[in-house]
Coordinates of C-alpha atoms in Angstrom, one line a residue:
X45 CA 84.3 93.3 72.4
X46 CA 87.1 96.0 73.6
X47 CA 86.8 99.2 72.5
X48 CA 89.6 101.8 72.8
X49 CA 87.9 105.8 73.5
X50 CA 90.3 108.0 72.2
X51 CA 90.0 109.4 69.1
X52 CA 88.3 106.0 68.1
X53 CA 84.9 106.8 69.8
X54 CA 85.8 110.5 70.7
X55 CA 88.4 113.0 70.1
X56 CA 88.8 115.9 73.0
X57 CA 90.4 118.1 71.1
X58 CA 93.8 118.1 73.1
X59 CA 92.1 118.9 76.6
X60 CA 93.9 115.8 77.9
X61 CA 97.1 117.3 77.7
X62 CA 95.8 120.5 79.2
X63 CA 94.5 118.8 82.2
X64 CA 97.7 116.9 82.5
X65 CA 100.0 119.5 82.7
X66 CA 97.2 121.6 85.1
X67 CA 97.1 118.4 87.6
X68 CA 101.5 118.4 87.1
X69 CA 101.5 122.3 88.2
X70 CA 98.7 121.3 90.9
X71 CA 101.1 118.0 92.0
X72 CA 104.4 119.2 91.5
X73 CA 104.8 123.3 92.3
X74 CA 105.9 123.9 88.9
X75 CA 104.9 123.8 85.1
X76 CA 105.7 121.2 82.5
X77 CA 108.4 121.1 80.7
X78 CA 108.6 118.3 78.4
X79 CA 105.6 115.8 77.7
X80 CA 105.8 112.4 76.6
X81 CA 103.9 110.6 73.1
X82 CA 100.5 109.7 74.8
X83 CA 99.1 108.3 72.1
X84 CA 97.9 104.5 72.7
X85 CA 99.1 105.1 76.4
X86 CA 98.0 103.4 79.8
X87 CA 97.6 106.9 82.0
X88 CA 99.8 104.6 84.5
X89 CA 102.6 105.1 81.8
X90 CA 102.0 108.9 81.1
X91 CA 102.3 110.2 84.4
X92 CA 105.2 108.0 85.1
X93 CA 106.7 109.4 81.9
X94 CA 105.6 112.8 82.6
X95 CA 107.3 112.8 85.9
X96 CA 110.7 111.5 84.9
X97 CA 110.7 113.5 81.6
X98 CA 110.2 116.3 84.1
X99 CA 112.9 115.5 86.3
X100 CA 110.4 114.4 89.4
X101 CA 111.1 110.9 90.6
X102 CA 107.9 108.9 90.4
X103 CA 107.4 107.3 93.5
X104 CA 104.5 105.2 94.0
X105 CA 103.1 107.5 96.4
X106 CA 103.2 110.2 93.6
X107 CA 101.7 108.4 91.1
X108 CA 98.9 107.4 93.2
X109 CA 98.2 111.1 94.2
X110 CA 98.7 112.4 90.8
X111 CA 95.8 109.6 89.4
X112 CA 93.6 110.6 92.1
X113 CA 94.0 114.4 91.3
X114 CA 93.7 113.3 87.6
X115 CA 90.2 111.8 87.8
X116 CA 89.1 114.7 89.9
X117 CA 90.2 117.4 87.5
X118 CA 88.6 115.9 84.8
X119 CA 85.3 115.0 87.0
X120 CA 85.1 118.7 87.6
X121 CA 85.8 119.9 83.8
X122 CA 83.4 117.2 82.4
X123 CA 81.2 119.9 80.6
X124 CA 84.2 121.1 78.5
X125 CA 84.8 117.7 77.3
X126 CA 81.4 117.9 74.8
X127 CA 81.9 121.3 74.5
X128 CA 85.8 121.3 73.1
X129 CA 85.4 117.7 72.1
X130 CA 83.2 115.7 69.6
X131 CA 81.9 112.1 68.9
X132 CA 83.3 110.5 65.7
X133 CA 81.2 109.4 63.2
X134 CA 79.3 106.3 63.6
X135 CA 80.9 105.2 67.2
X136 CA 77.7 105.3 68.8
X137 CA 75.9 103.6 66.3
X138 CA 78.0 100.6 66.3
X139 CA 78.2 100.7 70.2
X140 CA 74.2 100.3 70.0
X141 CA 73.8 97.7 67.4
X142 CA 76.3 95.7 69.5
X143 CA 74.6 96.7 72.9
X144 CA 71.6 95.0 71.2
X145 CA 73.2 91.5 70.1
X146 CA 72.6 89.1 72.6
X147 CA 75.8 87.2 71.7
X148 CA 78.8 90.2 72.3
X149 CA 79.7 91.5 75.4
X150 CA 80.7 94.8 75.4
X151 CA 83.8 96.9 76.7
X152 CA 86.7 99.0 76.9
X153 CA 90.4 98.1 76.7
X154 CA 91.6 101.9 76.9
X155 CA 94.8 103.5 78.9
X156 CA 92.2 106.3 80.7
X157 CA 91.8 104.6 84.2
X158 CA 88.2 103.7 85.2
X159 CA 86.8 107.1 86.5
X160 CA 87.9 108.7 83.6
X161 CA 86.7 106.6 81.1
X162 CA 83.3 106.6 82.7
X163 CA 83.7 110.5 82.7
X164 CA 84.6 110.9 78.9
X165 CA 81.8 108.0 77.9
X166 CA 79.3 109.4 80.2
X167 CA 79.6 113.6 78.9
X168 CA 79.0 112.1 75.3
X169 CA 76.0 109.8 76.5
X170 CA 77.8 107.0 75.3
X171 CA 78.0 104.8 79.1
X172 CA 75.1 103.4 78.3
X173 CA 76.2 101.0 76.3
X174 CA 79.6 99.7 77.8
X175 CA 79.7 97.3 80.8
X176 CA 81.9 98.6 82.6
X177 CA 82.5 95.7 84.9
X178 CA 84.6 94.0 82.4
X179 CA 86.4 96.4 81.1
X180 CA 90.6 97.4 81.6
X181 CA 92.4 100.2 82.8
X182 CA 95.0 102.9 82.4
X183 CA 95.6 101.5 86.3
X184 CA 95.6 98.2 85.6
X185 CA 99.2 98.2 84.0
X186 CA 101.7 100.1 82.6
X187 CA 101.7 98.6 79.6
X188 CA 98.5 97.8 77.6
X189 CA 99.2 94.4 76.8
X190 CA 98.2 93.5 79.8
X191 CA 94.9 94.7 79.8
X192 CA 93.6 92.4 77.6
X193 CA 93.9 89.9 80.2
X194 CA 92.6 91.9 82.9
X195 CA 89.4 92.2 80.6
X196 CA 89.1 88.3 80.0
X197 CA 89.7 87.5 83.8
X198 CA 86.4 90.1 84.7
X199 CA 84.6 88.9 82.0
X200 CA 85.1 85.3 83.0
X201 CA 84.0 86.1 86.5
X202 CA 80.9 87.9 85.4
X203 CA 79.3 85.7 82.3
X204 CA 80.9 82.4 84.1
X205 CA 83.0 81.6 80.9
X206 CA 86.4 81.6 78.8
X207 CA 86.8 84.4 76.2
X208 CA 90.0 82.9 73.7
X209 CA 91.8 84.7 71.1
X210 CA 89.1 83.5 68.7
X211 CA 85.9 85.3 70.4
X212 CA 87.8 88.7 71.7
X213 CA 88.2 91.7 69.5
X214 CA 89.9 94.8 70.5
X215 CA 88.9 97.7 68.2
X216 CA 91.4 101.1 68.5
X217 CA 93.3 104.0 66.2
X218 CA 97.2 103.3 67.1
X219 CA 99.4 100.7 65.9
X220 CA 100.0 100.5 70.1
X221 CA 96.0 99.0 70.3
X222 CA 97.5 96.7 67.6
X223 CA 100.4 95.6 69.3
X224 CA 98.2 95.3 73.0
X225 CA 95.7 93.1 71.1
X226 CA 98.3 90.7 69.4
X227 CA 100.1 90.7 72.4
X228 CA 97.4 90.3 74.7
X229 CA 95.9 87.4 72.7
X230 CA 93.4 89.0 70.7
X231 CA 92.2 89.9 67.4
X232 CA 92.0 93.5 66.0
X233 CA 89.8 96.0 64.1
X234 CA 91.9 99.3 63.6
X235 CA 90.4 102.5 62.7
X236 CA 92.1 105.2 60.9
X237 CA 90.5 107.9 63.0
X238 CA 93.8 109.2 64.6
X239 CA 96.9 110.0 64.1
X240 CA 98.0 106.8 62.5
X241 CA 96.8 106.1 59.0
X242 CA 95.2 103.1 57.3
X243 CA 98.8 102.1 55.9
X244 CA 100.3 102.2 59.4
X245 CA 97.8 100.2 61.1
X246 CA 98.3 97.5 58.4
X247 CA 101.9 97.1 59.3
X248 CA 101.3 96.7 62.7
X249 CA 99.2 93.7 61.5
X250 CA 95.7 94.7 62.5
X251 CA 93.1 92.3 61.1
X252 CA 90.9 94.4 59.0
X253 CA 91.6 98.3 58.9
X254 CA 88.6 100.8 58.3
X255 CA 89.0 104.2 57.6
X256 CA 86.0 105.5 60.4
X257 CA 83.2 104.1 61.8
X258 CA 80.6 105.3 59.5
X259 CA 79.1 102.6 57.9
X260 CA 78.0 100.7 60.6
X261 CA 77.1 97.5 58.7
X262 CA 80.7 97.2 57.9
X263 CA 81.7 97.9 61.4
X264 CA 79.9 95.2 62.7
X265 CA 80.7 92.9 60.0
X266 CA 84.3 93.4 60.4
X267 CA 84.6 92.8 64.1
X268 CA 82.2 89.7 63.8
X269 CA 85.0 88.3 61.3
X270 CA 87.8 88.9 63.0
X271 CA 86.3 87.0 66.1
X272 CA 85.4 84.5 64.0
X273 CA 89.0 84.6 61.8

Protein backbone atom coordinates (compact mmCIF):
# COMPACT_ATOMS: atom_id res chain seq x y z
CA UNK A 1 0.00 0.00 0.00
CA UNK A 2 1.53 3.47 -1.50
CA UNK A 3 0.21 6.46 -0.27
CA UNK A 4 0.77 9.79 -1.88
CA UNK A 5 1.10 12.97 1.09
CA UNK A 6 0.08 15.92 -0.54
CA UNK A 7 -3.11 17.09 -0.17
CA UNK A 8 -4.16 13.35 0.03
CA UNK A 9 -3.01 12.92 3.80
CA UNK A 10 -2.19 16.67 4.26
CA UNK A 11 -2.48 19.92 2.67
CA UNK A 12 0.25 22.76 3.70
CA UNK A 13 -1.46 25.39 2.64
CA UNK A 14 0.97 26.53 -0.19
CA UNK A 15 4.21 26.72 2.22
CA UNK A 16 5.82 24.40 -0.38
CA UNK A 17 5.96 26.96 -2.91
CA UNK A 18 7.18 29.50 -0.34
CA UNK A 19 10.03 27.38 0.64
CA UNK A 20 10.87 26.76 -2.92
CA UNK A 21 11.29 29.99 -4.13
CA UNK A 22 13.16 30.92 -0.49
CA UNK A 23 15.80 27.91 -1.09
CA UNK A 24 15.81 29.37 -5.31
CA UNK A 25 16.81 33.02 -3.75
CA UNK A 26 19.10 31.16 -1.19
CA UNK A 27 20.71 28.89 -4.39
CA UNK A 28 20.58 31.16 -7.06
CA UNK A 29 21.19 35.05 -5.92
CA UNK A 30 17.98 36.03 -7.21
CA UNK A 31 14.07 35.67 -6.84
CA UNK A 32 11.78 33.53 -8.84
CA UNK A 33 10.29 34.33 -11.70
CA UNK A 34 8.17 31.80 -13.12
CA UNK A 35 7.24 28.41 -11.28
CA UNK A 36 6.29 25.35 -12.74
CA UNK A 37 2.65 23.04 -12.09
CA UNK A 38 3.89 21.03 -9.07
CA UNK A 39 1.06 19.25 -8.65
CA UNK A 40 1.63 15.24 -8.67
CA UNK A 41 5.49 16.13 -9.10
CA UNK A 42 8.82 14.16 -8.15
CA UNK A 43 10.76 17.33 -6.30
CA UNK A 44 13.58 15.93 -8.80
CA UNK A 45 11.34 17.31 -11.62
CA UNK A 46 10.33 20.66 -9.87
CA UNK A 47 13.65 21.98 -9.21
CA UNK A 48 14.77 20.94 -12.60
CA UNK A 49 11.74 22.80 -13.94
CA UNK A 50 12.12 25.61 -11.62
CA UNK A 51 15.63 26.19 -12.73
CA UNK A 52 15.14 26.11 -16.50
CA UNK A 53 11.79 28.04 -16.32
CA UNK A 54 14.18 30.45 -14.54
CA UNK A 55 16.71 30.62 -16.97
CA UNK A 56 19.47 28.75 -14.58
CA UNK A 57 20.87 25.61 -16.31
CA UNK A 58 20.34 22.66 -14.07
CA UNK A 59 23.44 20.96 -13.66
CA UNK A 60 23.59 18.02 -11.63
CA UNK A 61 25.70 19.63 -9.21
CA UNK A 62 22.89 22.23 -8.71
CA UNK A 63 20.30 20.12 -8.35
CA UNK A 64 22.01 18.17 -5.76
CA UNK A 65 22.71 21.35 -3.69
CA UNK A 66 19.42 22.78 -4.17
CA UNK A 67 17.77 19.15 -2.70
CA UNK A 68 20.05 19.34 0.09
CA UNK A 69 19.17 23.00 0.85
CA UNK A 70 15.49 21.97 0.27
CA UNK A 71 15.27 19.31 3.05
CA UNK A 72 17.13 21.67 5.34
CA UNK A 73 14.77 24.53 4.96
CA UNK A 74 11.94 22.61 5.52
CA UNK A 75 13.77 20.57 8.60
CA UNK A 76 14.15 23.97 10.12
CA UNK A 77 10.42 25.42 9.33
CA UNK A 78 8.84 22.07 10.53
CA UNK A 79 6.66 23.86 13.20
CA UNK A 80 4.95 26.01 10.47
CA UNK A 81 3.95 23.00 8.65
CA UNK A 82 1.04 22.05 11.45
CA UNK A 83 0.64 25.46 12.19
CA UNK A 84 -0.22 26.78 8.35
CA UNK A 85 -1.15 23.32 7.38
CA UNK A 86 -3.84 20.67 8.33
CA UNK A 87 -4.50 16.89 8.22
CA UNK A 88 -7.42 15.81 5.97
CA UNK A 89 -10.18 14.16 7.14
CA UNK A 90 -9.92 10.53 7.89
CA UNK A 91 -6.02 10.07 6.53
CA UNK A 92 -4.92 9.05 9.76
CA UNK A 93 -7.55 6.82 10.50
CA UNK A 94 -7.12 4.73 7.55
CA UNK A 95 -3.31 4.90 7.98
CA UNK A 96 -3.99 3.14 11.52
CA UNK A 97 -6.51 0.53 10.64
CA UNK A 98 -3.98 -0.43 7.92
CA UNK A 99 -0.93 -0.15 10.29
CA UNK A 100 -2.98 -2.75 12.30
CA UNK A 101 -3.63 -5.51 9.37
CA UNK A 102 -1.18 -7.95 9.51
CA UNK A 103 -1.52 -8.58 5.72
CA UNK A 104 -0.68 -4.82 4.08
CA UNK A 105 2.44 -3.27 4.13
CA UNK A 106 2.44 0.15 4.27
CA UNK A 107 4.12 3.17 2.37
CA UNK A 108 4.61 6.21 0.39
CA UNK A 109 4.94 6.62 -3.36
CA UNK A 110 5.12 10.57 -3.17
CA UNK A 111 7.46 13.12 -5.32
CA UNK A 112 8.77 14.86 -1.64
CA UNK A 113 12.30 13.15 -1.39
CA UNK A 114 12.79 11.05 1.75
CA UNK A 115 13.74 13.72 4.40
CA UNK A 116 10.97 15.62 3.58
CA UNK A 117 8.44 13.29 3.62
CA UNK A 118 9.51 12.05 6.96
CA UNK A 119 9.43 15.90 7.90
CA UNK A 120 5.79 16.60 6.74
CA UNK A 121 4.55 12.87 8.18
CA UNK A 122 6.41 13.36 11.25
CA UNK A 123 4.99 17.36 12.22
CA UNK A 124 1.45 15.78 11.82
CA UNK A 125 2.32 12.63 13.95
CA UNK A 126 1.48 10.55 11.20
CA UNK A 127 5.32 8.62 10.74
CA UNK A 128 4.21 6.28 12.89
CA UNK A 129 2.50 4.40 10.70
CA UNK A 130 4.52 4.34 7.39
CA UNK A 131 7.55 2.07 6.89
CA UNK A 132 9.57 4.08 5.51
CA UNK A 133 12.09 1.58 4.28
CA UNK A 134 9.96 0.72 1.43
CA UNK A 135 8.84 3.63 0.39
CA UNK A 136 9.77 5.94 -3.11
CA UNK A 137 11.09 9.21 -3.65
CA UNK A 138 10.92 12.61 -5.22
CA UNK A 139 14.98 11.54 -5.68
CA UNK A 140 14.36 8.43 -6.90
CA UNK A 141 13.33 9.65 -10.52
CA UNK A 142 12.19 12.33 -12.32
CA UNK A 143 9.28 10.98 -13.31
CA UNK A 144 6.89 9.08 -10.91
CA UNK A 145 6.34 6.17 -12.79
CA UNK A 146 9.26 4.92 -11.79
CA UNK A 147 8.77 4.97 -8.33
CA UNK A 148 6.51 2.29 -8.18
CA UNK A 149 9.20 0.03 -8.94
CA UNK A 150 11.62 1.47 -6.67
CA UNK A 151 8.90 0.72 -3.90
CA UNK A 152 8.43 -3.05 -5.07
CA UNK A 153 12.24 -3.66 -5.33
CA UNK A 154 12.67 -2.30 -1.32
CA UNK A 155 9.73 -4.12 -0.41
CA UNK A 156 10.93 -7.27 -1.98
CA UNK A 157 14.26 -6.93 -0.12
CA UNK A 158 12.68 -6.27 3.13
CA UNK A 159 9.45 -8.92 3.41
CA UNK A 160 11.64 -11.50 1.11
CA UNK A 161 8.72 -11.47 -1.55
CA UNK A 162 7.14 -10.30 -4.98
CA UNK A 163 4.47 -7.49 -4.85
CA UNK A 164 2.54 -7.77 -8.62
CA UNK A 165 0.14 -5.44 -10.08
CA UNK A 166 -2.58 -7.53 -8.30
CA UNK A 167 -1.40 -6.89 -4.47
CA UNK A 168 0.04 -3.05 -4.86
CA UNK A 169 -2.24 -0.16 -4.53
CA UNK A 170 -1.14 3.32 -4.89
CA UNK A 171 -3.65 5.76 -3.29
CA UNK A 172 -3.15 9.80 -4.47
CA UNK A 173 -5.34 13.18 -5.56
CA UNK A 174 -3.88 13.90 -9.27
CA UNK A 175 -4.64 12.19 -12.41
CA UNK A 176 -0.45 12.17 -12.44
CA UNK A 177 -0.75 9.37 -9.19
CA UNK A 178 -3.13 7.83 -11.71
CA UNK A 179 -0.97 7.71 -14.57
CA UNK A 180 2.40 6.67 -12.13
CA UNK A 181 0.28 3.78 -10.82
CA UNK A 182 -0.95 2.39 -14.27
CA UNK A 183 2.29 3.01 -15.58
CA UNK A 184 4.20 1.69 -12.86
CA UNK A 185 2.09 -1.50 -12.70
CA UNK A 186 -0.20 -0.87 -10.13
CA UNK A 187 -3.72 -0.39 -9.16
CA UNK A 188 -5.28 2.94 -7.92
CA UNK A 189 -7.59 4.48 -5.34
CA UNK A 190 -7.94 8.31 -6.18
CA UNK A 191 -9.17 10.84 -3.85
CA UNK A 192 -10.84 13.96 -4.72
CA UNK A 193 -9.06 15.90 -2.04
CA UNK A 194 -7.06 18.27 -4.42
CA UNK A 195 -7.18 20.13 -7.09
CA UNK A 196 -8.49 17.49 -9.45
CA UNK A 197 -12.11 16.42 -9.03
CA UNK A 198 -13.84 13.06 -8.83
CA UNK A 199 -14.73 13.34 -12.70
CA UNK A 200 -11.10 14.02 -13.56
CA UNK A 201 -9.62 11.24 -11.73
CA UNK A 202 -12.15 8.86 -13.50
CA UNK A 203 -10.69 9.77 -16.86
CA UNK A 204 -7.45 9.17 -15.98
CA UNK A 205 -8.81 5.56 -15.17
CA UNK A 206 -8.29 5.32 -11.41
CA UNK A 207 -9.89 2.17 -10.08
CA UNK A 208 -12.42 3.46 -7.61
CA UNK A 209 -12.55 7.34 -6.86
CA UNK A 210 -13.65 8.62 -3.38
CA UNK A 211 -14.47 11.96 -2.65
CA UNK A 212 -12.10 12.13 0.93
CA UNK A 213 -11.03 9.87 3.30
CA UNK A 214 -13.69 10.10 5.84
CA UNK A 215 -15.43 7.03 6.06
CA UNK A 216 -12.77 4.88 6.75
CA UNK A 217 -14.71 1.59 6.23
CA UNK A 218 -14.94 2.57 2.72
CA UNK A 219 -11.41 3.56 2.48
CA UNK A 220 -10.24 0.37 3.48
CA UNK A 221 -12.72 -1.48 1.56
CA UNK A 222 -11.82 0.20 -1.55
CA UNK A 223 -8.08 -0.27 -1.57
CA UNK A 224 -8.63 -4.08 -0.42
CA UNK A 225 -10.62 -4.30 -3.89
CA UNK A 226 -8.64 -2.80 -6.06
CA UNK A 227 -5.66 -5.20 -4.87
CA UNK A 228 -7.72 -7.76 -5.19
CA UNK A 229 -9.49 -6.46 -8.83
Amino acid sequence: MLWDIDHTLIDVAGLSREIYGAVFRDVTGRPVTRFPDMSGRADRSIITALLDLNGVPATGDLVDTFAEALAKTYEDRRDELTVRGRELPGGRAALAALAGRPDVAQSVLTGNMKPIAICKLTAFGLHEYVDFDIGAYGLDGLERPSLVRFARERARAKYGRAFGAHDTVLIGDTPRDVQAGHEGGARVVAVATGRSDAAALRAAGAEIVLPDLADTAAVIRSILQAGDG
